[in-house]
Amino acid sequence: MKTSVCIIGGGPSGLMLSQLLHLKGIDTVVLERQSREYVLSRIRAGVLEHGFAALMREAQCGERMDREGEIHDGFIIAHDGQQSRVDLHKYSGGSSVVVYGQTELTRDLYEARDKMKGIVIHNAEDVQPHDLKTANPFVTYRDGDEVVRIDCDYVIGADGFHGVSRKSIPRDVLKEYEKVYPFGWLGVLSRTKPVSPELIYAKHERGFALCSLRSQVLSRYYIQVPLSDTVEEWSDEKFWGELKRRLPAEVAARLITGPSIEKSIAPLRSFVAEPMRYGNLFLAGDAAHIVPPTGARGLNSAASDIYYLYHAMVAHYKNGDDSGLDNYSAKALARVWKAQRFSWWMTTMLHTFADGIGYDQKLQQTELEYLFSSEKALGSLAENYVGLPF
Ligand code: RFL
Ligand code: PHB
């Protein structure tokens, strides 16, 4: 097989880039290790910044998002018995975020790829990029007993944190920066009416909690748990009880509970791999960087990678201009690190650290007091949460 751009990974990053390039007449093949059903069963992000939403529209995939997604102009931080609202719209100068699940967004991207007869190969086993430093790279994968080879100009590593792309960059070239938090988030999805029209981030001495949603009939809740906990230890009843304990009494009293339809634990981690280019391989999204979910930045950091790569590829194929490709890593990393900083800040401010000394707790409290006493501090939170410009 031959294509211009071979994309490893059929998650939101890979599909979005494939769709955008196809609309500009640039050929792609997407290789995905899992089945489509499996990819669409993963429950992940819920909050999209306006830049991501704009990219969905540019990819001609924004129609259902615009119809069914909810625009949120603010969210609540519950702390010390108070509920303080962050007015995103006011403090970001008129921006907002869209609440629309990653599952739905991925479904829309798959449908758009199908409509355009885009090539997405599922259940591709043993995907391996080769000759990345040459002008003729290629990717192989196994289909049953057969090894298939795809020749291409460029390889995109959009295969998430556990993918093969980043691992094919030599150890002496790649520098990895990592911070692992000593806790995870236990998430529950339930077919119940959300407790609040806006998200509630709750700081509590028993641990952080988050009330989020996917629609007016589908709720998503999270609680901070020790890394040693397993999903089996958390019955629905135990989960709802613990969530209620961490929410303001008035919110807990109106929480509607129901059977969980998904329950999982995600460890919290910050990670960046540099550089994001090696020869003719370009990393994008979770393959290159991970954030703890507290600032809702993960998918949104992927959006700027895709935006830069998309424009760089178009400039290369249409005008023979390689400056975007040459600058990609530095440009993408500059924004990636800002999302890292913001996610670390939100995580540190709102979680309970078992080994936190009295001094750290005083600082956490002071951070919140300062935040809600300063319009400039709220402006900083708001501009990061709605997404810094690409
Ligand atoms: P993905 O989604 O991991 O997709 C990568 C795809 O690559 C495939 N793959 C391979 N394919 C071929 N060969 C291989 N060797 C392969 N190895 C892997 C995988 O099967 C997969 O289909 O990465 P992508 O596309 O970069 O997208 C990133 C986002 O998924 C991620 O950043 C967000 O979900 C993070 N995140 C959130 N981000 C937000 O912006 N807002 C949020 O509100 C938000 N909430 C969250 C989140 C992530 C969470 N978890 C579970 C980590 C909430 C949670 C709980
Ligand atoms: C979610 O709805 O899954 C969600 C929302 C906001 C976050 C993280 C996750 O900060």
Short mmCIF file of N, CA and C and ligand atoms in Angstrom, two decimals, residues 8-15 31-34 38-39 42-49 102 110 124-127 158-165 185 187 201 212 214 220 222 264-267 284-287 289-291 293 295-302 385, ligand 1:
data_model
loop_
_atom_site.label_atom_id
_atom_site.label_comp_id
_atom_site.label_asym_id
_atom_site.label_seq_id
_atom_site.Cartn_x
_atom_site.Cartn_y
_atom_site.Cartn_z
N ILE A 8 -0.69 6.41 12.84
CA ILE A 8 -0.83 5.28 13.77
C ILE A 8 -1.72 5.74 14.93
N GLY A 9 -2.86 5.07 15.10
CA GLY A 9 -3.79 5.41 16.18
C GLY A 9 -5.07 6.02 15.64
N GLY A 10 -6.18 5.36 15.96
CA GLY A 10 -7.50 5.85 15.51
C GLY A 10 -8.30 6.41 16.67
N GLY A 11 -7.64 7.16 17.55
CA GLY A 11 -8.34 7.91 18.60
C GLY A 11 -8.70 9.26 18.03
N PRO A 12 -9.15 10.19 18.87
CA PRO A 12 -9.54 11.50 18.35
C PRO A 12 -8.43 12.22 17.59
N SER A 13 -7.18 12.15 18.06
CA SER A 13 -6.10 12.87 17.37
C SER A 13 -5.91 12.36 15.96
N GLY A 14 -5.75 11.04 15.82
CA GLY A 14 -5.49 10.45 14.51
C GLY A 14 -6.63 10.65 13.53
N LEU A 15 -7.85 10.46 14.02
CA LEU A 15 -9.02 10.58 13.13
C LEU A 15 -9.21 12.02 12.66
N LEU A 31 -4.08 3.47 11.06
CA LEU A 31 -3.94 2.10 11.58
C LEU A 31 -4.32 2.08 13.05
N GLU A 32 -5.33 1.33 13.41
CA GLU A 32 -5.82 1.28 14.80
C GLU A 32 -5.72 -0.16 15.31
N ARG A 33 -5.12 -0.29 16.49
CA ARG A 33 -4.90 -1.63 17.05
C ARG A 33 -6.20 -2.31 17.49
N GLN A 34 -7.15 -1.51 17.93
CA GLN A 34 -8.38 -2.07 18.50
C GLN A 34 -9.52 -2.07 17.47
N TYR A 38 -14.46 -1.21 20.48
CA TYR A 38 -13.63 -1.03 21.68
C TYR A 38 -13.28 0.44 21.87
N VAL A 39 -12.85 1.09 20.78
CA VAL A 39 -12.48 2.51 20.88
C VAL A 39 -13.68 3.32 21.37
N ARG A 42 -14.65 3.35 25.30
CA ARG A 42 -13.84 4.00 26.33
C ARG A 42 -14.49 5.32 26.74
N ILE A 43 -14.70 5.50 28.02
CA ILE A 43 -15.29 6.75 28.50
C ILE A 43 -14.15 7.65 28.96
N ARG A 44 -14.00 8.77 28.32
CA ARG A 44 -12.90 9.67 28.68
C ARG A 44 -13.38 11.11 28.79
N ALA A 45 -12.81 11.98 27.98
CA ALA A 45 -13.03 13.42 28.19
C ALA A 45 -14.50 13.83 28.02
N GLY A 46 -14.82 14.95 28.66
CA GLY A 46 -16.17 15.49 28.55
C GLY A 46 -16.20 16.96 28.19
N VAL A 47 -15.10 17.66 28.45
CA VAL A 47 -15.08 19.11 28.25
C VAL A 47 -14.17 19.47 27.08
N LEU A 48 -14.71 20.19 26.11
CA LEU A 48 -13.92 20.60 24.95
C LEU A 48 -13.74 22.11 24.97
N GLU A 49 -12.52 22.55 24.75
CA GLU A 49 -12.31 24.00 24.67
C GLU A 49 -12.79 24.48 23.30
N GLN A 102 -16.12 12.60 24.60
CA GLN A 102 -15.11 12.12 23.64
C GLN A 102 -15.64 10.93 22.83
N TYR A 110 -15.47 9.05 13.09
CA TYR A 110 -15.53 7.78 12.32
C TYR A 110 -16.57 7.87 11.20
N ALA A 124 -5.33 -3.76 13.62
CA ALA A 124 -4.00 -3.85 13.00
C ALA A 124 -3.02 -4.29 14.10
N GLU A 125 -2.44 -5.48 13.93
CA GLU A 125 -1.55 -6.01 14.97
C GLU A 125 -0.10 -5.69 14.66
N ASP A 126 0.69 -5.62 15.71
CA ASP A 126 2.16 -5.41 15.58
C ASP A 126 2.53 -4.26 14.66
N VAL A 127 1.87 -3.15 14.81
CA VAL A 127 2.20 -1.98 13.97
C VAL A 127 3.62 -1.53 14.30
N ALA A 158 -0.02 8.94 16.63
CA ALA A 158 -1.18 9.44 17.41
C ALA A 158 -1.77 8.25 18.16
N ASP A 159 -0.86 7.41 18.70
CA ASP A 159 -1.30 6.13 19.26
C ASP A 159 -1.32 6.13 20.79
N GLY A 160 -1.54 7.29 21.38
CA GLY A 160 -1.76 7.36 22.82
C GLY A 160 -0.51 7.08 23.64
N PHE A 161 -0.68 7.10 24.95
CA PHE A 161 0.46 6.99 25.86
C PHE A 161 1.17 5.63 25.74
N HIS A 162 0.40 4.56 25.49
CA HIS A 162 1.00 3.22 25.46
C HIS A 162 1.35 2.76 24.05
N GLY A 163 1.33 3.68 23.09
CA GLY A 163 1.55 3.30 21.69
C GLY A 163 2.99 2.94 21.36
N VAL A 164 3.20 2.59 20.10
CA VAL A 164 4.51 2.11 19.65
C VAL A 164 5.37 3.26 19.09
N SER A 165 4.74 4.37 18.69
CA SER A 165 5.47 5.43 17.97
C SER A 165 6.57 6.06 18.81
N TRP A 185 -8.30 8.69 39.89
CA TRP A 185 -9.71 9.08 39.90
C TRP A 185 -10.55 7.84 39.61
N GLY A 187 -14.01 6.85 38.40
CA GLY A 187 -15.09 7.51 37.65
C GLY A 187 -16.29 6.60 37.50
N TYR A 201 -16.23 21.18 40.92
CA TYR A 201 -14.95 20.64 41.38
C TYR A 201 -14.93 20.83 42.90
N SER A 212 -19.60 15.91 36.94
CA SER A 212 -19.63 16.32 35.54
C SER A 212 -20.82 15.66 34.85
N ARG A 214 -22.61 14.33 30.76
CA ARG A 214 -22.52 14.16 29.32
C ARG A 214 -23.77 14.74 28.64
N ARG A 220 -21.58 12.08 34.97
CA ARG A 220 -20.24 11.51 35.15
C ARG A 220 -19.68 12.08 36.45
N TYR A 222 -16.60 11.70 39.61
CA TYR A 222 -15.28 11.15 39.94
C TYR A 222 -14.99 11.41 41.42
N SER A 264 -14.43 3.00 36.36
CA SER A 264 -13.01 2.72 36.09
C SER A 264 -12.13 3.64 36.94
N ILE A 265 -10.88 3.23 37.11
CA ILE A 265 -9.92 4.05 37.86
C ILE A 265 -8.82 4.49 36.90
N ALA A 266 -8.57 5.80 36.86
CA ALA A 266 -7.48 6.32 36.01
C ALA A 266 -6.41 6.93 36.93
N PRO A 267 -5.16 6.43 36.85
CA PRO A 267 -4.11 7.05 37.65
C PRO A 267 -3.79 8.44 37.13
N ALA A 284 1.78 13.17 18.20
CA ALA A 284 0.66 14.09 18.48
C ALA A 284 -0.22 13.52 19.59
N GLY A 285 -0.76 14.40 20.43
CA GLY A 285 -1.70 13.98 21.47
C GLY A 285 -1.04 13.19 22.58
N ASP A 286 -1.82 12.25 23.15
CA ASP A 286 -1.35 11.50 24.32
C ASP A 286 -0.07 10.70 24.04
N ALA A 287 0.26 10.46 22.80
CA ALA A 287 1.51 9.76 22.48
C ALA A 287 2.71 10.56 22.97
N HIS A 289 2.27 13.50 25.24
CA HIS A 289 2.08 14.19 26.53
C HIS A 289 0.77 13.80 27.19
N ILE A 290 0.82 13.73 28.52
CA ILE A 290 -0.35 13.36 29.34
C ILE A 290 -0.48 14.39 30.44
N VAL A 291 -1.70 14.73 30.79
CA VAL A 291 -1.92 15.60 31.96
C VAL A 291 -2.91 14.91 32.91
N PRO A 293 -6.38 14.80 34.73
CA PRO A 293 -7.59 15.35 34.10
C PRO A 293 -8.18 16.59 34.78
N GLY A 295 -7.67 19.74 34.96
CA GLY A 295 -7.92 20.98 34.22
C GLY A 295 -8.63 20.75 32.89
N ALA A 296 -9.06 19.49 32.63
CA ALA A 296 -9.73 19.13 31.36
C ALA A 296 -8.90 19.52 30.14
N ARG A 297 -7.60 19.25 30.20
CA ARG A 297 -6.70 19.71 29.14
C ARG A 297 -6.26 18.64 28.14
N GLY A 298 -6.42 17.34 28.47
CA GLY A 298 -5.79 16.27 27.68
C GLY A 298 -6.10 16.33 26.20
N LEU A 299 -7.37 16.19 25.90
CA LEU A 299 -7.81 16.19 24.51
C LEU A 299 -7.56 17.56 23.88
N ASN A 300 -7.66 18.57 24.74
CA ASN A 300 -7.48 19.92 24.23
C ASN A 300 -6.03 20.22 23.88
N SER A 301 -5.08 19.57 24.57
CA SER A 301 -3.67 19.72 24.17
C SER A 301 -3.43 19.01 22.85
N ALA A 302 -4.14 17.92 22.64
CA ALA A 302 -4.02 17.21 21.37
C ALA A 302 -4.50 18.10 20.22
N TYR A 385 -8.49 27.56 31.16
CA TYR A 385 -9.53 26.53 31.11
C TYR A 385 -10.26 26.54 29.76
P1 RFL B 1 -6.04 8.05 22.53
O1 RFL B 1 -7.43 8.46 22.75
O2 RFL B 1 -5.35 7.25 23.59
O3 RFL B 1 -6.01 7.25 21.16
C1 RFL B 1 -4.88 6.53 20.74
C2 RFL B 1 -5.34 5.39 19.86
O4 RFL B 1 -4.19 4.66 19.41
C3 RFL B 1 -4.45 3.26 19.49
N1 RFL B 1 -3.17 2.53 19.61
C4 RFL B 1 -2.56 1.91 18.58
N2 RFL B 1 -2.93 1.77 17.30
C5 RFL B 1 -2.09 1.07 16.49
N3 RFL B 1 -0.94 0.49 16.94
C6 RFL B 1 -0.54 0.63 18.21
N4 RFL B 1 0.60 0.07 18.64
C7 RFL B 1 -1.38 1.36 19.10
N5 RFL B 1 -1.30 1.68 20.40
C8 RFL B 1 -2.39 2.39 20.71
C9 RFL B 1 -5.34 3.12 20.72
O5 RFL B 1 -6.11 1.93 20.68
C10 RFL B 1 -6.21 4.38 20.63
O6 RFL B 1 -7.40 4.16 19.92
O7 RFL B 1 -5.10 9.31 22.23
P2 RFL B 1 -5.45 10.70 21.47
O8 RFL B 1 -6.16 10.43 20.18
O9 RFL B 1 -4.20 11.48 21.45
O10 RFL B 1 -6.52 11.41 22.42
C11 RFL B 1 -6.18 11.86 23.71
C12 RFL B 1 -7.39 11.81 24.63
O11 RFL B 1 -7.94 10.52 24.59
C13 RFL B 1 -7.04 12.18 26.09
O12 RFL B 1 -6.09 13.24 26.12
C14 RFL B 1 -8.26 12.64 26.89
O13 RFL B 1 -9.20 11.59 27.01
C15 RFL B 1 -7.86 13.12 28.29
N6 RFL B 1 -9.01 13.46 29.15
C16 RFL B 1 -9.64 14.68 29.03
N7 RFL B 1 -9.22 15.58 28.11
C17 RFL B 1 -9.88 16.76 27.95
O14 RFL B 1 -9.44 17.57 27.13
N8 RFL B 1 -11.01 17.09 28.67
C18 RFL B 1 -11.50 16.24 29.62
O15 RFL B 1 -12.54 16.53 30.21
C19 RFL B 1 -10.79 15.00 29.85
N9 RFL B 1 -11.22 14.11 30.76
C20 RFL B 1 -9.47 12.54 30.09
C21 RFL B 1 -10.59 12.91 30.91
C22 RFL B 1 -8.86 11.29 30.26
C23 RFL B 1 -9.33 10.41 31.23
N10 RFL B 1 -8.67 9.16 31.34
C24 RFL B 1 -9.36 7.91 31.44
C25 RFL B 1 -7.25 9.04 31.11
C26 RFL B 1 -11.06 12.03 31.87
C27 RFL B 1 -10.41 10.81 32.06
C28 RFL B 1 -10.94 9.94 33.17
#
